[in-house]
Tab-separated table of C-alpha atoms in Angstrom:
chain	number	residue	atom	x	y	z
A	200	MET	CA	0.000	0.000	0.000
A	201	THR	CA	1.244	3.485	-0.816
A	202	PRO	CA	0.765	6.071	1.931
A	203	ASP	CA	-1.755	8.092	-0.083
A	204	ILE	CA	-5.373	9.154	0.343
A	205	ALA	CA	-7.277	8.100	-2.770
A	206	GLY	CA	-8.369	11.022	-4.922
A	207	PHE	CA	-6.009	13.519	-3.258
A	208	THR	CA	-3.098	15.193	-4.983
A	209	TYR	CA	0.243	15.486	-3.236
A	210	GLN	CA	2.838	18.192	-3.070
A	211	ARG	CA	5.807	19.235	-0.974
A	212	VAL	CA	5.368	22.768	0.258
A	213	PRO	CA	8.163	24.927	1.749
A	214	VAL	CA	6.992	26.333	5.102
A	215	ALA	CA	10.209	27.428	6.833
A	216	ASP	CA	13.933	27.605	6.135
A	217	GLY	CA	14.946	24.119	5.079
A	218	VAL	CA	11.570	22.574	5.939
A	219	CYS	CA	8.971	21.288	3.491
A	220	LEU	CA	5.754	19.549	4.452
A	221	ASN	CA	4.201	16.696	2.533
A	222	ALA	CA	0.524	17.575	1.998
A	223	ALA	CA	-2.477	15.848	0.445
A	224	VAL	CA	-5.098	18.201	-1.005
A	225	SER	CA	-8.535	17.709	-2.541
A	226	GLY	CA	-11.978	19.270	-2.847
A	227	SER	CA	-13.205	22.826	-3.151
A	228	GLY	CA	-15.000	25.263	-0.900
A	229	SER	CA	-14.057	26.639	2.501
A	230	PRO	CA	-10.718	25.177	3.639
A	231	ILE	CA	-10.066	22.851	6.542
A	232	VAL	CA	-6.664	21.497	7.552
A	233	LEU	CA	-6.496	18.116	9.306
A	234	LEU	CA	-3.484	17.306	11.507
A	235	HIS	CA	-2.561	13.766	12.458
A	236	GLY	CA	-1.428	12.300	15.763
A	237	PHE	CA	1.056	9.741	17.116
A	238	PRO	CA	2.131	7.218	15.963
A	239	GLN	CA	0.547	8.006	12.618
A	240	THR	CA	0.752	10.100	9.462
A	241	HIS	CA	-1.779	12.164	7.512
A	242	LEU	CA	-3.222	8.827	6.336
A	243	MET	CA	-5.213	8.572	9.585
A	244	TRP	CA	-7.643	11.115	8.094
A	245	ARG	CA	-8.286	9.066	4.912
A	246	HIS	CA	-11.979	8.391	5.650
A	247	VAL	CA	-12.887	11.777	7.128
A	248	ALA	CA	-10.919	13.691	4.492
A	249	ALA	CA	-12.715	11.957	1.639
A	250	ASP	CA	-16.068	12.782	3.245
A	251	LEU	CA	-15.269	16.463	3.846
A	252	ALA	CA	-13.776	16.945	0.371
A	253	ALA	CA	-17.274	16.700	-1.094
A	254	ASP	CA	-17.839	20.345	-0.139
A	255	HIS	CA	-14.625	21.680	1.394
A	256	THR	CA	-11.026	22.148	0.398
A	257	VAL	CA	-9.271	19.576	2.573
A	258	ILE	CA	-5.558	19.750	3.345
A	259	CYS	CA	-3.876	16.857	5.157
A	260	PRO	CA	-0.173	17.388	5.882
A	261	ASP	CA	2.393	15.282	7.634
A	262	LEU	CA	3.629	17.367	10.563
A	263	ARG	CA	7.289	18.350	10.587
A	264	GLY	CA	9.232	15.378	11.897
A	265	TYR	CA	6.652	12.835	10.724
A	266	GLY	CA	5.779	10.859	7.597
A	267	ALA	CA	7.184	12.260	4.376
A	268	SER	CA	7.694	15.778	5.729
A	269	ASP	CA	11.147	17.088	6.546
A	270	LYS	CA	12.729	16.202	9.873
A	271	PRO	CA	15.073	18.991	10.966
A	272	VAL	CA	17.656	18.211	13.625
A	273	GLU	CA	16.669	19.245	17.151
A	274	THR	CA	19.238	21.968	17.827
A	275	ASP	CA	17.087	23.469	20.584
A	276	GLY	CA	13.553	23.290	21.944
A	277	ASN	CA	12.190	25.706	19.378
A	278	VAL	CA	12.686	23.317	16.453
A	279	TYR	CA	9.773	21.100	17.540
A	280	ALA	CA	7.894	23.572	19.720
A	281	LYS	CA	4.191	23.524	18.925
A	282	ARG	CA	4.533	27.248	18.210
A	283	THR	CA	6.968	26.421	15.403
A	284	MET	CA	4.844	23.543	14.118
A	285	ALA	CA	1.741	25.756	14.172
A	286	ALA	CA	3.582	28.384	12.139
A	287	ASP	CA	4.357	25.623	9.630
A	288	ILE	CA	0.650	24.969	9.164
A	289	VAL	CA	-0.232	28.638	8.729
A	290	ALA	CA	2.548	28.942	6.130
A	291	LEU	CA	1.332	25.788	4.378
A	292	ALA	CA	-2.239	27.047	4.084
A	293	ARG	CA	-1.053	30.458	2.905
A	294	ALA	CA	1.169	28.865	0.243
A	295	LEU	CA	-1.903	26.979	-0.977
A	296	GLY	CA	-3.888	30.215	-1.206
A	297	HIS	CA	-5.747	30.259	2.124
A	298	GLU	CA	-5.299	33.186	4.515
A	299	ARG	CA	-8.013	31.860	6.852
A	300	PHE	CA	-9.021	28.262	7.457
A	301	ALA	CA	-10.575	25.820	9.889
A	302	LEU	CA	-8.220	23.477	11.724
A	303	ALA	CA	-8.735	20.062	13.293
A	304	GLY	CA	-6.072	18.018	15.016
A	305	HIS	CA	-5.822	14.644	16.686
A	306	ASP	CA	-3.398	13.826	19.504
A	307	ARG	CA	-0.068	15.567	18.692
A	308	GLY	CA	-1.788	17.392	15.854
A	309	ALA	CA	-4.384	18.677	18.306
A	310	LEU	CA	-1.622	20.275	20.363
A	311	VAL	CA	-0.336	21.982	17.219
A	312	ALA	CA	-3.892	23.086	16.408
A	313	PHE	CA	-4.390	24.441	19.933
A	314	ARG	CA	-1.215	26.491	19.673
A	315	ALA	CA	-2.221	27.756	16.222
A	316	GLY	CA	-5.545	28.890	17.648
A	317	LEU	CA	-3.824	30.912	20.364
A	318	ASP	CA	-1.006	32.296	18.210
A	319	HIS	CA	-3.017	32.975	15.031
A	320	PRO	CA	-6.595	33.850	16.072
A	321	GLU	CA	-7.081	35.990	12.979
A	322	THR	CA	-6.257	32.993	10.776
A	323	ILE	CA	-8.020	30.027	12.416
A	324	THR	CA	-11.771	30.308	11.882
A	325	HIS	CA	-12.827	27.119	13.695
A	326	LEU	CA	-10.863	24.683	15.867
A	327	ALA	CA	-11.321	21.009	16.720
A	328	CYS	CA	-9.090	19.076	19.122
A	329	LEU	CA	-9.430	15.307	19.392
A	330	ASP	CA	-8.451	13.379	22.538
A	331	VAL	CA	-5.963	15.686	24.235
A	332	LEU	CA	-5.707	18.257	26.968
A	333	PRO	CA	-3.656	21.421	26.567
A	334	THR	CA	-0.070	20.588	27.479
A	335	VAL	CA	0.083	22.557	30.719
A	336	ASP	CA	-3.128	20.880	31.924
A	337	MET	CA	-2.011	17.423	30.808
A	338	TRP	CA	1.067	17.481	33.023
A	339	GLU	CA	-1.025	18.662	35.969
A	340	VAL	CA	-3.414	15.699	35.795
A	341	MET	CA	-0.724	13.042	35.289
A	342	ARG	CA	-0.302	12.084	38.930
A	343	GLY	CA	0.314	8.898	40.919
A	344	VAL	CA	0.260	5.358	39.596
A	345	THR	CA	-2.536	6.143	37.131
A	346	ALA	CA	0.008	8.256	35.228
A	347	ALA	CA	1.676	5.009	34.120
A	348	VAL	CA	-0.714	5.080	31.154
A	349	GLY	CA	1.412	7.933	29.847
A	350	PHE	CA	4.820	6.318	30.385
A	351	HIS	CA	5.905	7.343	26.891
A	352	LEU	CA	5.492	11.013	27.821
A	353	TYR	CA	8.064	10.637	30.574
A	354	LEU	CA	10.423	8.501	28.504
A	355	MET	CA	10.548	10.948	25.624
A	356	ALA	CA	10.857	13.913	27.987
A	357	GLN	CA	14.392	12.829	28.891
A	358	PRO	CA	17.478	14.614	27.495
A	359	PRO	CA	18.699	13.561	24.043
A	360	GLY	CA	20.343	10.171	23.858
A	361	LEU	CA	18.695	7.514	25.983
A	362	PRO	CA	15.093	7.727	24.696
A	363	GLU	CA	16.233	7.603	21.084
A	364	GLN	CA	18.546	4.659	21.793
A	365	MET	CA	15.881	2.673	23.617
A	366	ILE	CA	13.158	3.238	21.033
A	367	THR	CA	15.452	2.639	18.057
A	368	ALA	CA	16.412	-0.741	19.561
A	369	SER	CA	12.848	-2.011	18.986
A	370	PRO	CA	10.766	0.622	17.167
A	371	ASP	CA	8.015	-1.674	15.887
A	372	ALA	CA	7.367	-3.013	19.387
A	373	PHE	CA	7.305	0.507	20.828
A	374	PHE	CA	5.093	2.210	18.254
A	375	GLY	CA	2.995	-0.909	17.660
A	376	HIS	CA	2.159	-1.030	21.367
A	377	PHE	CA	0.141	2.194	21.066
A	378	LEU	CA	-1.561	1.119	17.855
A	379	ASP	CA	-2.687	-2.008	19.708
A	380	ILE	CA	-3.845	-0.617	23.040
A	381	TRP	CA	-5.422	2.673	21.970
A	382	THR	CA	-8.181	1.247	19.787
A	383	ASN	CA	-11.370	-0.518	20.776
A	384	ASP	CA	-11.655	-2.277	17.398
A	385	PRO	CA	-8.556	-4.141	16.119
A	386	GLN	CA	-9.816	-3.727	12.535
A	387	THR	CA	-9.675	0.063	12.853
A	388	ILE	CA	-6.089	0.047	11.607
A	389	PRO	CA	-5.742	-2.737	9.019
A	390	ALA	CA	-2.405	-4.427	8.419
A	391	ASP	CA	-1.483	-2.376	5.357
A	392	VAL	CA	-2.127	0.934	7.122
A	393	ARG	CA	-0.318	-0.288	10.234
A	394	ALA	CA	2.700	-1.076	8.076
A	395	VAL	CA	2.693	2.476	6.711
A	396	TYR	CA	2.615	3.911	10.238
A	397	LEU	CA	5.388	1.655	11.523
A	398	ASP	CA	7.590	2.349	8.509
A	399	ALA	CA	7.141	6.086	8.965
A	400	CYS	CA	7.851	6.005	12.706
A	401	ARG	CA	10.860	3.733	12.312
A	402	ASP	CA	12.424	6.385	10.087
A	403	ALA	CA	11.593	9.278	12.415
A	404	VAL	CA	12.567	8.291	15.947
A	405	PRO	CA	14.768	11.349	16.694
A	406	SER	CA	12.189	13.856	15.468
A	407	ILE	CA	9.247	12.140	17.169
A	408	VAL	CA	11.149	12.131	20.456
A	409	ALA	CA	12.044	15.799	19.906
A	410	ASP	CA	8.354	16.617	19.413
A	411	TYR	CA	7.509	14.990	22.747
A	412	ARG	CA	10.534	16.487	24.486
A	413	ALA	CA	9.316	19.952	23.504
A	414	SER	CA	6.028	19.197	25.250
A	415	ALA	CA	7.871	18.683	28.528
A	416	GLY	CA	9.631	22.019	28.230
A	417	ILE	CA	9.037	24.895	25.863
A	418	ASP	CA	5.411	23.987	25.110
A	419	VAL	CA	4.561	24.111	28.819
A	420	ALA	CA	6.178	27.532	29.080
A	421	HIS	CA	4.170	28.836	26.127
A	422	ASP	CA	0.895	27.474	27.513
A	423	GLN	CA	1.634	28.847	30.966
A	424	ALA	CA	2.370	32.299	29.582
A	425	ASP	CA	-0.970	32.351	27.769
A	426	GLN	CA	-2.765	31.047	30.830
A	427	ASP	CA	-1.184	33.704	33.041
A	428	ALA	CA	-2.072	36.421	30.511
A	429	GLY	CA	-5.682	35.249	30.296
A	430	ASN	CA	-5.436	34.493	26.579
A	431	ARG	CA	-8.285	32.382	25.234
A	432	LEU	CA	-9.313	30.728	21.990
A	433	ARG	CA	-11.526	33.236	20.184
A	434	MET	CA	-13.047	30.918	17.572
A	435	PRO	CA	-15.720	28.209	17.916
A	436	VAL	CA	-14.059	25.133	19.436
A	437	THR	CA	-15.086	21.478	19.406
A	438	VAL	CA	-13.334	18.952	21.647
A	439	LEU	CA	-13.948	15.216	21.371
A	440	GLN	CA	-12.392	13.014	24.049
A	441	GLN	CA	-12.474	9.611	25.588
A	442	ASP	CA	-13.372	9.681	29.276
A	443	TRP	CA	-9.799	9.938	30.556
A	444	GLY	CA	-11.058	12.155	33.342
A	445	ALA	CA	-12.905	9.250	34.951
A	446	ALA	CA	-9.676	7.251	35.118
A	447	LEU	CA	-7.284	10.051	36.075
A	448	GLY	CA	-9.601	12.143	38.234
A	449	PHE	CA	-10.149	15.382	36.344
A	450	ASP	CA	-12.981	17.257	34.660
A	451	ALA	CA	-11.935	17.515	31.009
A	452	ALA	CA	-14.806	19.785	30.004
A	453	ALA	CA	-13.985	22.224	32.804
A	454	LEU	CA	-10.310	22.323	31.851
A	455	TRP	CA	-11.163	23.018	28.219
A	456	SER	CA	-13.824	25.590	29.120
A	457	ALA	CA	-11.163	27.710	30.776
A	458	TRP	CA	-9.450	28.026	27.386
A	459	ALA	CA	-12.442	28.152	25.036
A	460	PRO	CA	-15.482	30.330	25.792
A	461	ASP	CA	-17.311	29.013	22.695
A	462	LEU	CA	-16.853	25.301	23.414
A	463	ARG	CA	-18.715	22.133	22.584
A	464	HIS	CA	-17.159	19.257	24.504
A	465	THR	CA	-18.220	15.671	23.820
A	466	THR	CA	-17.132	12.446	25.492
A	467	VAL	CA	-16.924	9.625	22.958
A	468	THR	CA	-17.166	5.879	23.428
A	469	CYS	CA	-14.831	4.864	20.601
A	470	GLY	CA	-11.077	4.407	21.036
A	471	HIS	CA	-8.313	6.967	20.747
A	472	PHE	CA	-8.023	6.611	16.968
A	473	MET	CA	-11.528	7.967	16.536
A	474	ALA	CA	-11.106	9.355	13.021
A	475	GLU	CA	-10.436	5.796	11.878
A	476	GLU	CA	-12.783	3.963	14.227
A	477	ALA	CA	-15.784	6.291	13.873
A	478	PRO	CA	-15.116	8.414	10.768
A	479	ALA	CA	-18.760	9.236	10.051
A	480	ASP	CA	-19.208	10.586	13.584
A	481	ILE	CA	-16.035	12.656	13.356
A	482	ALA	CA	-16.944	14.052	9.942
A	483	LYS	CA	-20.372	15.038	11.288
A	484	ALA	CA	-18.819	16.717	14.332
A	485	LEU	CA	-16.508	18.717	12.071
A	486	ARG	CA	-19.370	19.717	9.793
A	487	ASP	CA	-21.345	20.842	12.840
A	488	LEU	CA	-18.338	22.884	13.966
A	489	LEU	CA	-17.985	24.531	10.563
A	490	SER	CA	-21.646	25.569	10.638
A	491	ARG	CA	-21.193	27.566	13.868
């Protein structure tokens, strides 16, 4: 299987010095950009993207450091800061002719989308975040033995060297673990798609770790600064989440409400990879968001 979404055209788009993003584009109408999560590529949106392309311009990039996009070396925390990755997405959309656009992200992509919403409120018209908390809130709720569910967050937060060495020693076991445990339906990610994800992650260990490392440092600082300044998301926001709050002891809707005055928060019953497990539901939620 080739890592393509059927019916979409592909191009590499320069977004920063020395960085091009691989992007799949199709459809016409008001634009929406879809950002993937971990351990995946833009291919995770294949079902939802095809649905939305019937009446929207749909743009599905690989984030910097992932898939077929460029993977700059982590010289400092800024290289994979969500602020930098969000600027990539704004530059991508602008290069494709869109000064304003809706943005939806899953997992890591949702953190990039969240940062884009705060940093570029004049550009992001609507925002959807799937199955995350803002970074500063996420670290606050990860407490006690229940935090073991997020062991990878702590592993990849370590200084350069050890995490990369450990993961590179058995990348398919590491990345495959999350593909296995984060879905309710084993058929959600068929073997051919799983192979694409594992191939992509195997080739991107340093940049994936750098992305996570940024979320234990510079991303927290950026979120905290916005929180302290009272900055909020100005656009309509939709958040779809599993009920992690029941397991970890927090009120997800309340945490998100503090950031998003115009919020619709929904707890879902499908697994983490909801755009693949329940694509019709996710497409409907995004259409509902775009109508607000």
